[in-house]
Short mmCIF file of C-alpha atoms in Angstrom, two decimals:
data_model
loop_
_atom_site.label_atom_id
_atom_site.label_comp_id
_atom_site.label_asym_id
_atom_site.label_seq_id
_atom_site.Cartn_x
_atom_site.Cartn_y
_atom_site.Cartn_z
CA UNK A 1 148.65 -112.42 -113.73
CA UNK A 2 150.89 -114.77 -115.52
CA UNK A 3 150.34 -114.61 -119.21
CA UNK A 4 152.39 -117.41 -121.28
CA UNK A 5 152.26 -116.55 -124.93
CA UNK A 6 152.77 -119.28 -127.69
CA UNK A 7 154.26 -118.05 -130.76
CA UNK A 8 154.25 -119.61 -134.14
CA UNK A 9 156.26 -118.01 -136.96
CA UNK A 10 159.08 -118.58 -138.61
CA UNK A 11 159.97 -115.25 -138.29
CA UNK A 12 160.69 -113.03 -135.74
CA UNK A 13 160.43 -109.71 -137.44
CA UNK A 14 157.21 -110.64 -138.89
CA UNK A 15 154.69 -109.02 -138.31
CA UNK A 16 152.91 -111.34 -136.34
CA UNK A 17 156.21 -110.80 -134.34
CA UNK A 18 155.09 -107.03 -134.30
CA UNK A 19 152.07 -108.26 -132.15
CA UNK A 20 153.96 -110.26 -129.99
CA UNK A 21 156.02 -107.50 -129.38
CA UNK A 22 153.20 -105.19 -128.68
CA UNK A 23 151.69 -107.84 -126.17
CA UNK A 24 154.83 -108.02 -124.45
CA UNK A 25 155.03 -104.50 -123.70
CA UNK A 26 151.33 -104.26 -123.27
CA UNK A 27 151.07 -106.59 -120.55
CA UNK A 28 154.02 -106.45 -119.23
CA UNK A 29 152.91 -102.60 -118.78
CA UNK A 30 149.84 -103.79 -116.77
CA UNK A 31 151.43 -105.18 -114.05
CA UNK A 32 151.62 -108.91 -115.37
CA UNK A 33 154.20 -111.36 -116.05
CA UNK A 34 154.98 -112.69 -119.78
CA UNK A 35 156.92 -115.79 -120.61
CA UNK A 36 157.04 -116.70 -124.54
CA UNK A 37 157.06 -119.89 -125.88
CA UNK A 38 159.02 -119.05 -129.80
CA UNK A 39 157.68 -122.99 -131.08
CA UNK A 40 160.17 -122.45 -134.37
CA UNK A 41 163.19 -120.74 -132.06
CA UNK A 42 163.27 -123.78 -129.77
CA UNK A 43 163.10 -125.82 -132.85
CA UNK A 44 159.87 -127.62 -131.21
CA UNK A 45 159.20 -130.98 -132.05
CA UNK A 46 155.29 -131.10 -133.51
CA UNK A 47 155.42 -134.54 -134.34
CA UNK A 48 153.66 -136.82 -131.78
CA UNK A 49 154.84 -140.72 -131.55
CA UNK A 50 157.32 -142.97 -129.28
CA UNK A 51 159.72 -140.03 -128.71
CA UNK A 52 156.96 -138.35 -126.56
CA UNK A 53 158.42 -140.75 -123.86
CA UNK A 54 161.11 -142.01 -122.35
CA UNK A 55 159.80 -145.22 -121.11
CA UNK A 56 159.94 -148.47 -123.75
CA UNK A 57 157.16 -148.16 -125.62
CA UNK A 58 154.84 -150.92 -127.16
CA UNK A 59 156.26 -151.65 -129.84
CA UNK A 60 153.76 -153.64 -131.77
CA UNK A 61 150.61 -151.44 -131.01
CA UNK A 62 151.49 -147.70 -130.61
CA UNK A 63 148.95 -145.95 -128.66
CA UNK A 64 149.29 -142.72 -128.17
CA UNK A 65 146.92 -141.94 -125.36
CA UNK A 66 147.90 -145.44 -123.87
CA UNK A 67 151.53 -144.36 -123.37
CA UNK A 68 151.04 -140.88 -122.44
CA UNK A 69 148.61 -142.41 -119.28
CA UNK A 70 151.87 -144.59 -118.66
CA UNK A 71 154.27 -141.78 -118.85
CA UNK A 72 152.02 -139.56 -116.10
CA UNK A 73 152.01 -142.30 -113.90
CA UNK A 74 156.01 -142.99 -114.22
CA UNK A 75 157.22 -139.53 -114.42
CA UNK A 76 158.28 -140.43 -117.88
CA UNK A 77 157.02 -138.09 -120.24
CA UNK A 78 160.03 -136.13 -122.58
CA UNK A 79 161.49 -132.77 -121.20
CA UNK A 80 160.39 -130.83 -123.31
CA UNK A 81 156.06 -131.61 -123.00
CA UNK A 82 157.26 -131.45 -119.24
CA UNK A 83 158.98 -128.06 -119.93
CA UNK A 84 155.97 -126.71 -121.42
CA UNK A 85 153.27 -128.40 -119.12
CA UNK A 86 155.00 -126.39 -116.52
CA UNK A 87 154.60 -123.14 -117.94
CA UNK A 88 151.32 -123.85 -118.33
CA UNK A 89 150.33 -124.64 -114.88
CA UNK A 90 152.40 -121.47 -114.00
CA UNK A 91 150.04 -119.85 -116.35
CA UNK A 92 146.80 -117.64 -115.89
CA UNK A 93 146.44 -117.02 -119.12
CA UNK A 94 147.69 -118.45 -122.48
CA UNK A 95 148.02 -116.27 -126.09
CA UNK A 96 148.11 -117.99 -128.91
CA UNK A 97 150.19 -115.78 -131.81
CA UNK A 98 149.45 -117.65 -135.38
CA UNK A 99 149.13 -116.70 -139.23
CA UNK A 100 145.99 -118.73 -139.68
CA UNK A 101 147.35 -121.35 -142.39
CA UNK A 102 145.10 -123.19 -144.42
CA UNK A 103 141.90 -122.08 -141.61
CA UNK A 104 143.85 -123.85 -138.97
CA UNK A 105 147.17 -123.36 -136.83
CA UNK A 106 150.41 -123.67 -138.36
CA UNK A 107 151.57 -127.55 -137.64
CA UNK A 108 154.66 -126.80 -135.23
CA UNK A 109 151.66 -125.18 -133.23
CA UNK A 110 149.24 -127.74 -133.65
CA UNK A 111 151.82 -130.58 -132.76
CA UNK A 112 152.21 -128.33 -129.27
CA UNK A 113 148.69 -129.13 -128.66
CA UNK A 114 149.00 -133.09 -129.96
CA UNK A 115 151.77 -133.48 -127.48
CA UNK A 116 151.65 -130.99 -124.77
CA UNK A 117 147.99 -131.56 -123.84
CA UNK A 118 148.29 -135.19 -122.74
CA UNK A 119 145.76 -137.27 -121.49
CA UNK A 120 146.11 -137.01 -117.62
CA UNK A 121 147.40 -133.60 -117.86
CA UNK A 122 144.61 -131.96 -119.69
CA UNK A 123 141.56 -133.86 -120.11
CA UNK A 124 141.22 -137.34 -119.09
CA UNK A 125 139.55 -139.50 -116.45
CA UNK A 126 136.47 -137.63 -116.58
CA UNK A 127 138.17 -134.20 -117.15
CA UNK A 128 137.06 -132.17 -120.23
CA UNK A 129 135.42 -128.78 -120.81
CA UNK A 130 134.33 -126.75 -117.69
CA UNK A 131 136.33 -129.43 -115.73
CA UNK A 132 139.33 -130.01 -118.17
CA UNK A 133 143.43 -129.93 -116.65
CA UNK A 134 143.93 -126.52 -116.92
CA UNK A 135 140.55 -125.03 -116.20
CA UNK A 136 140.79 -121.39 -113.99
CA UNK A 137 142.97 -119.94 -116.93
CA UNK A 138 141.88 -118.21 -119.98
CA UNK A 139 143.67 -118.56 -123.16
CA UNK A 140 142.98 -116.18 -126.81
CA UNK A 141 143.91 -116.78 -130.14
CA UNK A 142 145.79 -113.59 -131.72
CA UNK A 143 145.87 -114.35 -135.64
CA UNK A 144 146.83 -113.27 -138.80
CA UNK A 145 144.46 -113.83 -142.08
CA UNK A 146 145.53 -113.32 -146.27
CA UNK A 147 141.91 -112.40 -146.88
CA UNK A 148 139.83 -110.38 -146.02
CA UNK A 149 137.06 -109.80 -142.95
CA UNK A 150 134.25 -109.95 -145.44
CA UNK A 151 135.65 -113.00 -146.79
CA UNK A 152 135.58 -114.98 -143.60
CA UNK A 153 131.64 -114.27 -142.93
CA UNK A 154 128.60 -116.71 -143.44
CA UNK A 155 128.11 -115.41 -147.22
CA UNK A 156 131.77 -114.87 -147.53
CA UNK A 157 133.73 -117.42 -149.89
CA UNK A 158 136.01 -118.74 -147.24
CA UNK A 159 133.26 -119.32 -144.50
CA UNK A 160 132.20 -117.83 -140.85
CA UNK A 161 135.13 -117.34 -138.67
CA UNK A 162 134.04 -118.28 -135.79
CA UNK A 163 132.63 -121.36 -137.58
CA UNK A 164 136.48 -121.89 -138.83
CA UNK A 165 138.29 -121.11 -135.52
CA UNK A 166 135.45 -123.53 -133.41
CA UNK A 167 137.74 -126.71 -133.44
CA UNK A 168 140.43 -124.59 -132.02
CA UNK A 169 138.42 -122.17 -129.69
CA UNK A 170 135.86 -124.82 -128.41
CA UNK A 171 137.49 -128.49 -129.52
CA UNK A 172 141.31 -127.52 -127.67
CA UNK A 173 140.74 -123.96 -125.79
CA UNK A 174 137.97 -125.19 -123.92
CA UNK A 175 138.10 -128.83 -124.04
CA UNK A 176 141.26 -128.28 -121.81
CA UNK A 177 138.81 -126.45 -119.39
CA UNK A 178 140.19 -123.18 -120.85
CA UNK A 179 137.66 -119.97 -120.24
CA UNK A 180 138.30 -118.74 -124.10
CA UNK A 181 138.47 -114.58 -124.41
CA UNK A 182 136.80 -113.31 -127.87
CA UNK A 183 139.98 -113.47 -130.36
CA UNK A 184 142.15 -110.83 -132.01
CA UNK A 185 142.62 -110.65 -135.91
CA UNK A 186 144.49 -108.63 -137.74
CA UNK A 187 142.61 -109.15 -141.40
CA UNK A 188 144.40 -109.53 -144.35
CA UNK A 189 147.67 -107.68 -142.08
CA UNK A 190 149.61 -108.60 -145.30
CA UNK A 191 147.74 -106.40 -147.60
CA UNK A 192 146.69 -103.12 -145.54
CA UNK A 193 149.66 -100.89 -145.33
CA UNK A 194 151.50 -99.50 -142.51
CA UNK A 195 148.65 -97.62 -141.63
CA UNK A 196 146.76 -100.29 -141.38
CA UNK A 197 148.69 -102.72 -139.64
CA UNK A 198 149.41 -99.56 -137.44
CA UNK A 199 145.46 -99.70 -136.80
CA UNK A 200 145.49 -103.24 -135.97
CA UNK A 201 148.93 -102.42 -133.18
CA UNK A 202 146.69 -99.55 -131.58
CA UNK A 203 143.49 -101.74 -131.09
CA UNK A 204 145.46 -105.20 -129.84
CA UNK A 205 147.21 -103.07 -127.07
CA UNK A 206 143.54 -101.56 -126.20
CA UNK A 207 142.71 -104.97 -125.87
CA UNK A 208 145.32 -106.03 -123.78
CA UNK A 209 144.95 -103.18 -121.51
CA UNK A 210 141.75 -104.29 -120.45
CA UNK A 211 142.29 -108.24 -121.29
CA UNK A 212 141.13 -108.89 -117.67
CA UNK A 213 137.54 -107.84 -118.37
CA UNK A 214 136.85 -108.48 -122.25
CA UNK A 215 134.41 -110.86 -123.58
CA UNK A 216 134.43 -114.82 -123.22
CA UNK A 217 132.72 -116.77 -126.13
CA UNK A 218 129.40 -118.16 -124.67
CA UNK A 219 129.49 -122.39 -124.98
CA UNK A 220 126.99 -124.66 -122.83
CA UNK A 221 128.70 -125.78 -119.58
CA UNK A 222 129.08 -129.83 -119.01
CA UNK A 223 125.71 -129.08 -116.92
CA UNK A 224 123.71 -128.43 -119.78
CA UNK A 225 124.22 -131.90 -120.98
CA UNK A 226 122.75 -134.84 -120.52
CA UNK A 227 125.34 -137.01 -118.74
CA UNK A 228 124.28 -140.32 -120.87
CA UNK A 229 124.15 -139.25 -124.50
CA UNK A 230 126.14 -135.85 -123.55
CA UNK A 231 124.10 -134.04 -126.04
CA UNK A 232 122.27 -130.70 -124.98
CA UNK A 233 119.38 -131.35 -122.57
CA UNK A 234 115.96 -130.28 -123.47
CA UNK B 1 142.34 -144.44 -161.83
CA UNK B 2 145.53 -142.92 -159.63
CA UNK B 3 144.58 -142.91 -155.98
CA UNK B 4 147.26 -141.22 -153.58
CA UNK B 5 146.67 -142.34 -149.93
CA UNK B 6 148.26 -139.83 -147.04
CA UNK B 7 148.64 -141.69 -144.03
CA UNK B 8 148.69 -140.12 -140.68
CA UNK B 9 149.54 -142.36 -137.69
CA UNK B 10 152.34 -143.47 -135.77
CA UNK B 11 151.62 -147.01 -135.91
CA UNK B 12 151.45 -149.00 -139.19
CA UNK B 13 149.24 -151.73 -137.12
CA UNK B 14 146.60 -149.64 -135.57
CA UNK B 15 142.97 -149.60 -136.63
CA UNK B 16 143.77 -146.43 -139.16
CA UNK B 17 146.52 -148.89 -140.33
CA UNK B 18 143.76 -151.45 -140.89
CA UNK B 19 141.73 -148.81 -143.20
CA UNK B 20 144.59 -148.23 -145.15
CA UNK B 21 145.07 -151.93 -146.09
CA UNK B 22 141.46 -151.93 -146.57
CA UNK B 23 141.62 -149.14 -149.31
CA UNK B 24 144.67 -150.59 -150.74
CA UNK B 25 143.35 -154.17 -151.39
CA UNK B 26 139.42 -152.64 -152.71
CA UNK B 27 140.75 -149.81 -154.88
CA UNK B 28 143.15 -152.38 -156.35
CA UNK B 29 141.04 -155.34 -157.10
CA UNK B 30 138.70 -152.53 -158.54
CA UNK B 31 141.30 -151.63 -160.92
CA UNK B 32 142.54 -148.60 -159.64
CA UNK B 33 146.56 -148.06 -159.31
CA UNK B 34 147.71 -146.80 -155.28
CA UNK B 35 150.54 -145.28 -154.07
CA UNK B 36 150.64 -144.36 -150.39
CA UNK B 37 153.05 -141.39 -147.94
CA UNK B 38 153.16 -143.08 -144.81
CA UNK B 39 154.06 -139.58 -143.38
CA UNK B 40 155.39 -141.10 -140.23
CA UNK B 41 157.40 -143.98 -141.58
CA UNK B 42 158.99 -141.10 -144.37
CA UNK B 43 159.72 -139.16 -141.71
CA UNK B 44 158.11 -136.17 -143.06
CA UNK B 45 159.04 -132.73 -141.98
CA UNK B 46 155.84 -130.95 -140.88
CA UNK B 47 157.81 -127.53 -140.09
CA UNK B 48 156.78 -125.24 -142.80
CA UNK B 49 160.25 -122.57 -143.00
CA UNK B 50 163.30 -122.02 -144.32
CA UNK B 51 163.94 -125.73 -145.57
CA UNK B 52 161.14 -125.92 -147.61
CA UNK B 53 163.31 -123.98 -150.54
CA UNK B 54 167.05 -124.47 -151.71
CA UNK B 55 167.83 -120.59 -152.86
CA UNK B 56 168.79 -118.00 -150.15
CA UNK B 57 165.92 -116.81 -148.44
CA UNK B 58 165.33 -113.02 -147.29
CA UNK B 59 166.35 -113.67 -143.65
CA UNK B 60 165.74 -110.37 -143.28
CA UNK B 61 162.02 -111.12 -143.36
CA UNK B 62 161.35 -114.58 -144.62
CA UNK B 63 157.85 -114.44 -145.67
CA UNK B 64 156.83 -118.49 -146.58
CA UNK B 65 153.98 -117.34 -149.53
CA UNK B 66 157.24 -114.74 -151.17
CA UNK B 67 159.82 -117.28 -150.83
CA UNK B 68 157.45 -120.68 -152.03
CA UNK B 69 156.85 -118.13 -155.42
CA UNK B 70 160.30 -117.75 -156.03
CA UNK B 71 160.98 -121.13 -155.77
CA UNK B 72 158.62 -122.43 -157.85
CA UNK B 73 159.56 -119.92 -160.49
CA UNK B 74 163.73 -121.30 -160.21
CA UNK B 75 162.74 -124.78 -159.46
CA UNK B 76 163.97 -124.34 -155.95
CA UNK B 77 161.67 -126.51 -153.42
CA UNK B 78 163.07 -128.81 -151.74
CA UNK B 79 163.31 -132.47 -152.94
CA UNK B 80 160.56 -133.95 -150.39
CA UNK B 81 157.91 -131.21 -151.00
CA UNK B 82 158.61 -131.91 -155.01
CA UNK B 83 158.24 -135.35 -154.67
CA UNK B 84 154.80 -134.83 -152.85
CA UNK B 85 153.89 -132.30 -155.79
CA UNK B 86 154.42 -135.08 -158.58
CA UNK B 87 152.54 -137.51 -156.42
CA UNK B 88 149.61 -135.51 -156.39
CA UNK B 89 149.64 -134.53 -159.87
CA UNK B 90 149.87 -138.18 -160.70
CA UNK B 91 146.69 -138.67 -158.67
CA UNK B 92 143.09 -138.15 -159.66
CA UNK B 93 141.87 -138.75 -156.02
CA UNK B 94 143.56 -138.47 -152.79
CA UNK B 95 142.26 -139.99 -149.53
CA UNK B 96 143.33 -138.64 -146.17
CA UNK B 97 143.87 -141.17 -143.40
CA UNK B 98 143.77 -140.18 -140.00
CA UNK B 99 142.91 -140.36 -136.30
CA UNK B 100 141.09 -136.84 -135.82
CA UNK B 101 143.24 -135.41 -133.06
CA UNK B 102 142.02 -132.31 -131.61
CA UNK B 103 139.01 -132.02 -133.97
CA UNK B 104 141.37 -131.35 -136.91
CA UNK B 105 144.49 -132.88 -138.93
CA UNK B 106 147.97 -134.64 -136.67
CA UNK B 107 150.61 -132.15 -136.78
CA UNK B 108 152.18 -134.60 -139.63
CA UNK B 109 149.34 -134.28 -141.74
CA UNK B 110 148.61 -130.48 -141.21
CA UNK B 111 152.35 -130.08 -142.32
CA UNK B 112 151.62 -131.74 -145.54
CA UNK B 113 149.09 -129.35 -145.88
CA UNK B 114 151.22 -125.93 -144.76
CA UNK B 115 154.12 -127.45 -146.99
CA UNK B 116 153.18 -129.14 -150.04
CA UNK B 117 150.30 -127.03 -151.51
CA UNK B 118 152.72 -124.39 -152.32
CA UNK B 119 151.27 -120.98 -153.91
CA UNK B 120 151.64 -121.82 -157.43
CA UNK B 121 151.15 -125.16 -157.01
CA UNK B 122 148.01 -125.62 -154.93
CA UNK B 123 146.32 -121.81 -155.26
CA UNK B 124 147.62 -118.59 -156.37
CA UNK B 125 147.34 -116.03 -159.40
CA UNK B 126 143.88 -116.24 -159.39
CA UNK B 127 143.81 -120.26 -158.78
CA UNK B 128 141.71 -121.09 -156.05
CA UNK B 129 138.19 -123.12 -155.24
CA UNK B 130 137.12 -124.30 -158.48
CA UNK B 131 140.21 -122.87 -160.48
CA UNK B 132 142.81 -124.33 -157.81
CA UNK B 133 145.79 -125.88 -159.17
CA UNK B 134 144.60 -129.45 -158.25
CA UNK B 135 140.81 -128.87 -160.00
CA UNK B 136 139.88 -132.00 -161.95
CA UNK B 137 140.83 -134.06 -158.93
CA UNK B 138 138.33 -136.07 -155.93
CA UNK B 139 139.39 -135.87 -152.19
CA UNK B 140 137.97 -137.64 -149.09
CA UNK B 141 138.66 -137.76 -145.50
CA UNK B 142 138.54 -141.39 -143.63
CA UNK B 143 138.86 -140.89 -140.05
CA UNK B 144 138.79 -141.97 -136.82
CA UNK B 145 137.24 -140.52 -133.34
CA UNK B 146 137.84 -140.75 -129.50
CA UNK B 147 133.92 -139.69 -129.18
CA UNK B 148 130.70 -141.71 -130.43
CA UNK B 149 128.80 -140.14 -133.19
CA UNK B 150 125.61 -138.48 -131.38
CA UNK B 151 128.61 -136.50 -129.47
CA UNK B 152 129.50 -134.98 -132.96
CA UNK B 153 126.13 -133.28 -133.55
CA UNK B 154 124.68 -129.70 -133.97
CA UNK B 155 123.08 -130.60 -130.10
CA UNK B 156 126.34 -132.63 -129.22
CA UNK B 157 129.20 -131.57 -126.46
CA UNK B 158 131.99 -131.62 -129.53
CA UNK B 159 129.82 -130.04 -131.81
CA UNK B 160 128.47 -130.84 -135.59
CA UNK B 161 131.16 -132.93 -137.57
CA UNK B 162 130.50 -131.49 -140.68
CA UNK B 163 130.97 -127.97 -139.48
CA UNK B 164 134.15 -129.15 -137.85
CA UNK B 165 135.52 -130.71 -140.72
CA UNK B 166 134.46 -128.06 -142.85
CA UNK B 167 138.35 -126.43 -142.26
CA UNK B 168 139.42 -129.17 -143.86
CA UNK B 169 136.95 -130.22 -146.55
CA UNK B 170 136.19 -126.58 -147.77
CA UNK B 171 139.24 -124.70 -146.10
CA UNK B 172 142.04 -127.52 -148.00
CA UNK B 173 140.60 -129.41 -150.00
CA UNK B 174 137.98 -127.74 -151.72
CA UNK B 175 140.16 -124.42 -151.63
CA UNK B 176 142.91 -126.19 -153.75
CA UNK B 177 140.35 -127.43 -156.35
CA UNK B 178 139.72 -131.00 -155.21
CA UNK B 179 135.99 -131.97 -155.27
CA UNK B 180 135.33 -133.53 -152.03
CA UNK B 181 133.68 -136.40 -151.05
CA UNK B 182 131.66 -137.12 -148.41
CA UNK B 183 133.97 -138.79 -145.51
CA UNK B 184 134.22 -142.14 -143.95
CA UNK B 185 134.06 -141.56 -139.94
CA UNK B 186 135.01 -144.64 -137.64
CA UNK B 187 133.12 -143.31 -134.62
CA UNK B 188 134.89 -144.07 -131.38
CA UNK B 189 136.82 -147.11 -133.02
CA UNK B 190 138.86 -148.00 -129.88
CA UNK B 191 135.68 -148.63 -128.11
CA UNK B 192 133.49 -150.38 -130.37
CA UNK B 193 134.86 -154.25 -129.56
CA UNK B 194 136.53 -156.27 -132.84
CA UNK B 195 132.93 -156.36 -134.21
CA UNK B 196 131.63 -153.13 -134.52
CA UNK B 197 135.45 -152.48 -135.91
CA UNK B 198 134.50 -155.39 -138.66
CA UNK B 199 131.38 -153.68 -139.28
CA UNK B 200 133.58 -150.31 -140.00
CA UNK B 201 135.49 -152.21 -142.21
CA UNK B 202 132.99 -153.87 -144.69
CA UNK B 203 131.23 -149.98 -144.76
CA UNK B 204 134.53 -148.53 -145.91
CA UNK B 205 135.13 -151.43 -147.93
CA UNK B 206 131.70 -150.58 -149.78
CA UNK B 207 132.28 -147.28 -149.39
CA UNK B 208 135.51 -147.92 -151.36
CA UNK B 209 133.82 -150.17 -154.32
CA UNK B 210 131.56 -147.58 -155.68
CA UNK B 211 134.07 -144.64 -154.75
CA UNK B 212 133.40 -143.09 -158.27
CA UNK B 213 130.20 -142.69 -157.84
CA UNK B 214 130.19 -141.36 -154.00
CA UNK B 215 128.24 -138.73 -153.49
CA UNK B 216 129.97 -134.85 -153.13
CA UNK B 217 129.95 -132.53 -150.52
CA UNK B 218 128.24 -129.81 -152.25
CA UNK B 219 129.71 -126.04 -152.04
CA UNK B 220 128.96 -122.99 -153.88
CA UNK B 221 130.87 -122.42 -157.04
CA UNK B 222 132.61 -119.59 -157.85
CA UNK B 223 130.54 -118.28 -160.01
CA UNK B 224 128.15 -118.22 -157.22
CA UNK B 225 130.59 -115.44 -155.71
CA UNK B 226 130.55 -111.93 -156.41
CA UNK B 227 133.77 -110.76 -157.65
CA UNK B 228 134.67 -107.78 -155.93
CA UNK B 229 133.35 -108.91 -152.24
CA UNK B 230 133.91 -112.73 -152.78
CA UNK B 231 130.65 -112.83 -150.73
CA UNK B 232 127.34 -114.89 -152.16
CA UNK B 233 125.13 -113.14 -155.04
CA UNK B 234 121.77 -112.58 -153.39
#
């Protein structure tokens, strides 16, 4: 399978660099191919607006959605959403690699997803969810937190965690049509030692090795809802 | 009273432009002062790294919480995230403006976010929730949506707004000491025709007239927390 990992830390020898390292290896052990996207090595642009497009814009009402729909239909999107649109059809199988920043992704990462995933490319004209642009791929998040696990939990003072990770799991991952594979997190990697973060190494390669077969998260499919008011039928 | 308005949208003209002139014009003939960051027409850097301090960073491993510290203790940050800082000091209430892109902040916006509420500023040394560095200070979100509002609920395909917000709210805003109130949500503004858009605009500009008096999202307090598990007293 071809895995296509996006990475999103401003440093390399991080160790959130450590576990893309490990994934490399991992997967690339397995059989399957592995092209990285490094967001702050290629300097990526996370700021979405006119330069998103090469064609002359409209000038006195800038819509985003508006032009992207243009630039699909002229071939006139920027090089580099092109550049990474194309690695993502080549894609079975997307990684993200984040410190989770303020309960969200880093920006450079989350401006990948406000430009990359264009209207017409991954959701759009009746697209979304179970039918979204790049559905028949999977995609994972791979994270980083400061605190820790017991911190991220219903009673915890920062909240569920997979309440917190939702609008990126279910609202991006799977509004794009991605299937979206149970995530990885290394908790509070900062603050645990070598040992620790030596733990955390030995049980994201386990999970690579078997990546193929480990568990989706569970949402309703588009079937589920009523087409009209697209909330859950009875 | 000091309101601080970040903006978040490429176009100065569009509907979330609208808001903005809205809060400008009902906070002022209220009596309130307002200063706004027009993120995109400042050009704001969302990239959290290296640039965010002056002093010579551990390339070696450049770790952003380690080298925001130092900076803050030699006066170091950069002149843009400084000038952010005093802005938000100045405040007593900050209002977010924003097209909700991928159930969460633009890129822009989430770089404010990653850059400006430095450790030591925002959190840190014990500062956080009620104790953060901005306590004493309101924040609200006003927002805009692709979807209509019965789409955002618990039985909805997007999901319950609240809990999606809630990384924001709680996970920024709350964690750096603001008390939050409850936000103003243009549901599916492009779609509503000029007069459900009008109707928008005389809520928010009630909304906006009794601001001081707007009910808060409520949270636990801290005290609430045990102190060794940071998990809820029974």
């Amino acid at each position: 399978m071809n895995f296509l990992i996006l990475y999103a830390h401003p440093t390399r020898s991080s160790f959130n660099g450590k576990l893309l390292d490990v994934a490399i290896e991992a997967l690339t052990d397995a059989g399957h191919t592995v092209e990285v996207s490094d967001l702050y090595n290629i300097n990526f642009n996370p700021v979405a607006g006119k330069r998103d497009v090469t064609h002359e814009v409209d000038n006195g009402f800038f819509k985003l959605q508006i032009e992207q729909n243009k630039a699909i239909e002229q071939g006139t999107l920027s090089a580099d959403i092109i550049e990474e649109q194309n690695k993502l059809l080549w894609s079975d199988f997307v990684i993200l690699q984040f410190p989770l920043w303020w309960f969200s992704l880093p920006a450079i990462l989350k401006g990948y997803i406000d430009r990359v995933m264009t209207v017409g490319f991954a959701y759009g004209g009746g697209k979304w969810y179970d039918t979204g642009g790049l559905s028949g791929r999977k995609a994972m998040l791979s994270l980083t937190t400061g605190g820790p696990e017991q911190s991220y939990t219903e009673r915890g003072i920062n909240g569920d965690i997979d309440s917190i990770l939702f609008h990126i799991n279910h609202g991006m991952l799977a509004f794009c049509g991605f299937k979206v594979v149970e995530p990885f997190i290394a908790w509070s990697a900062a603050h645990v030692g070598d040992e620790g973060r030596q733990e955390y190494i030995d049980a994201y390669r386990n999970k690579l090795q078997n990546i193929v077969s480990e568990p989706l998260i569970q949402y309703p499919s588009l079937a589920d809802y009523d087409p009209k008011t697209m909330t859950l039928k009875d």
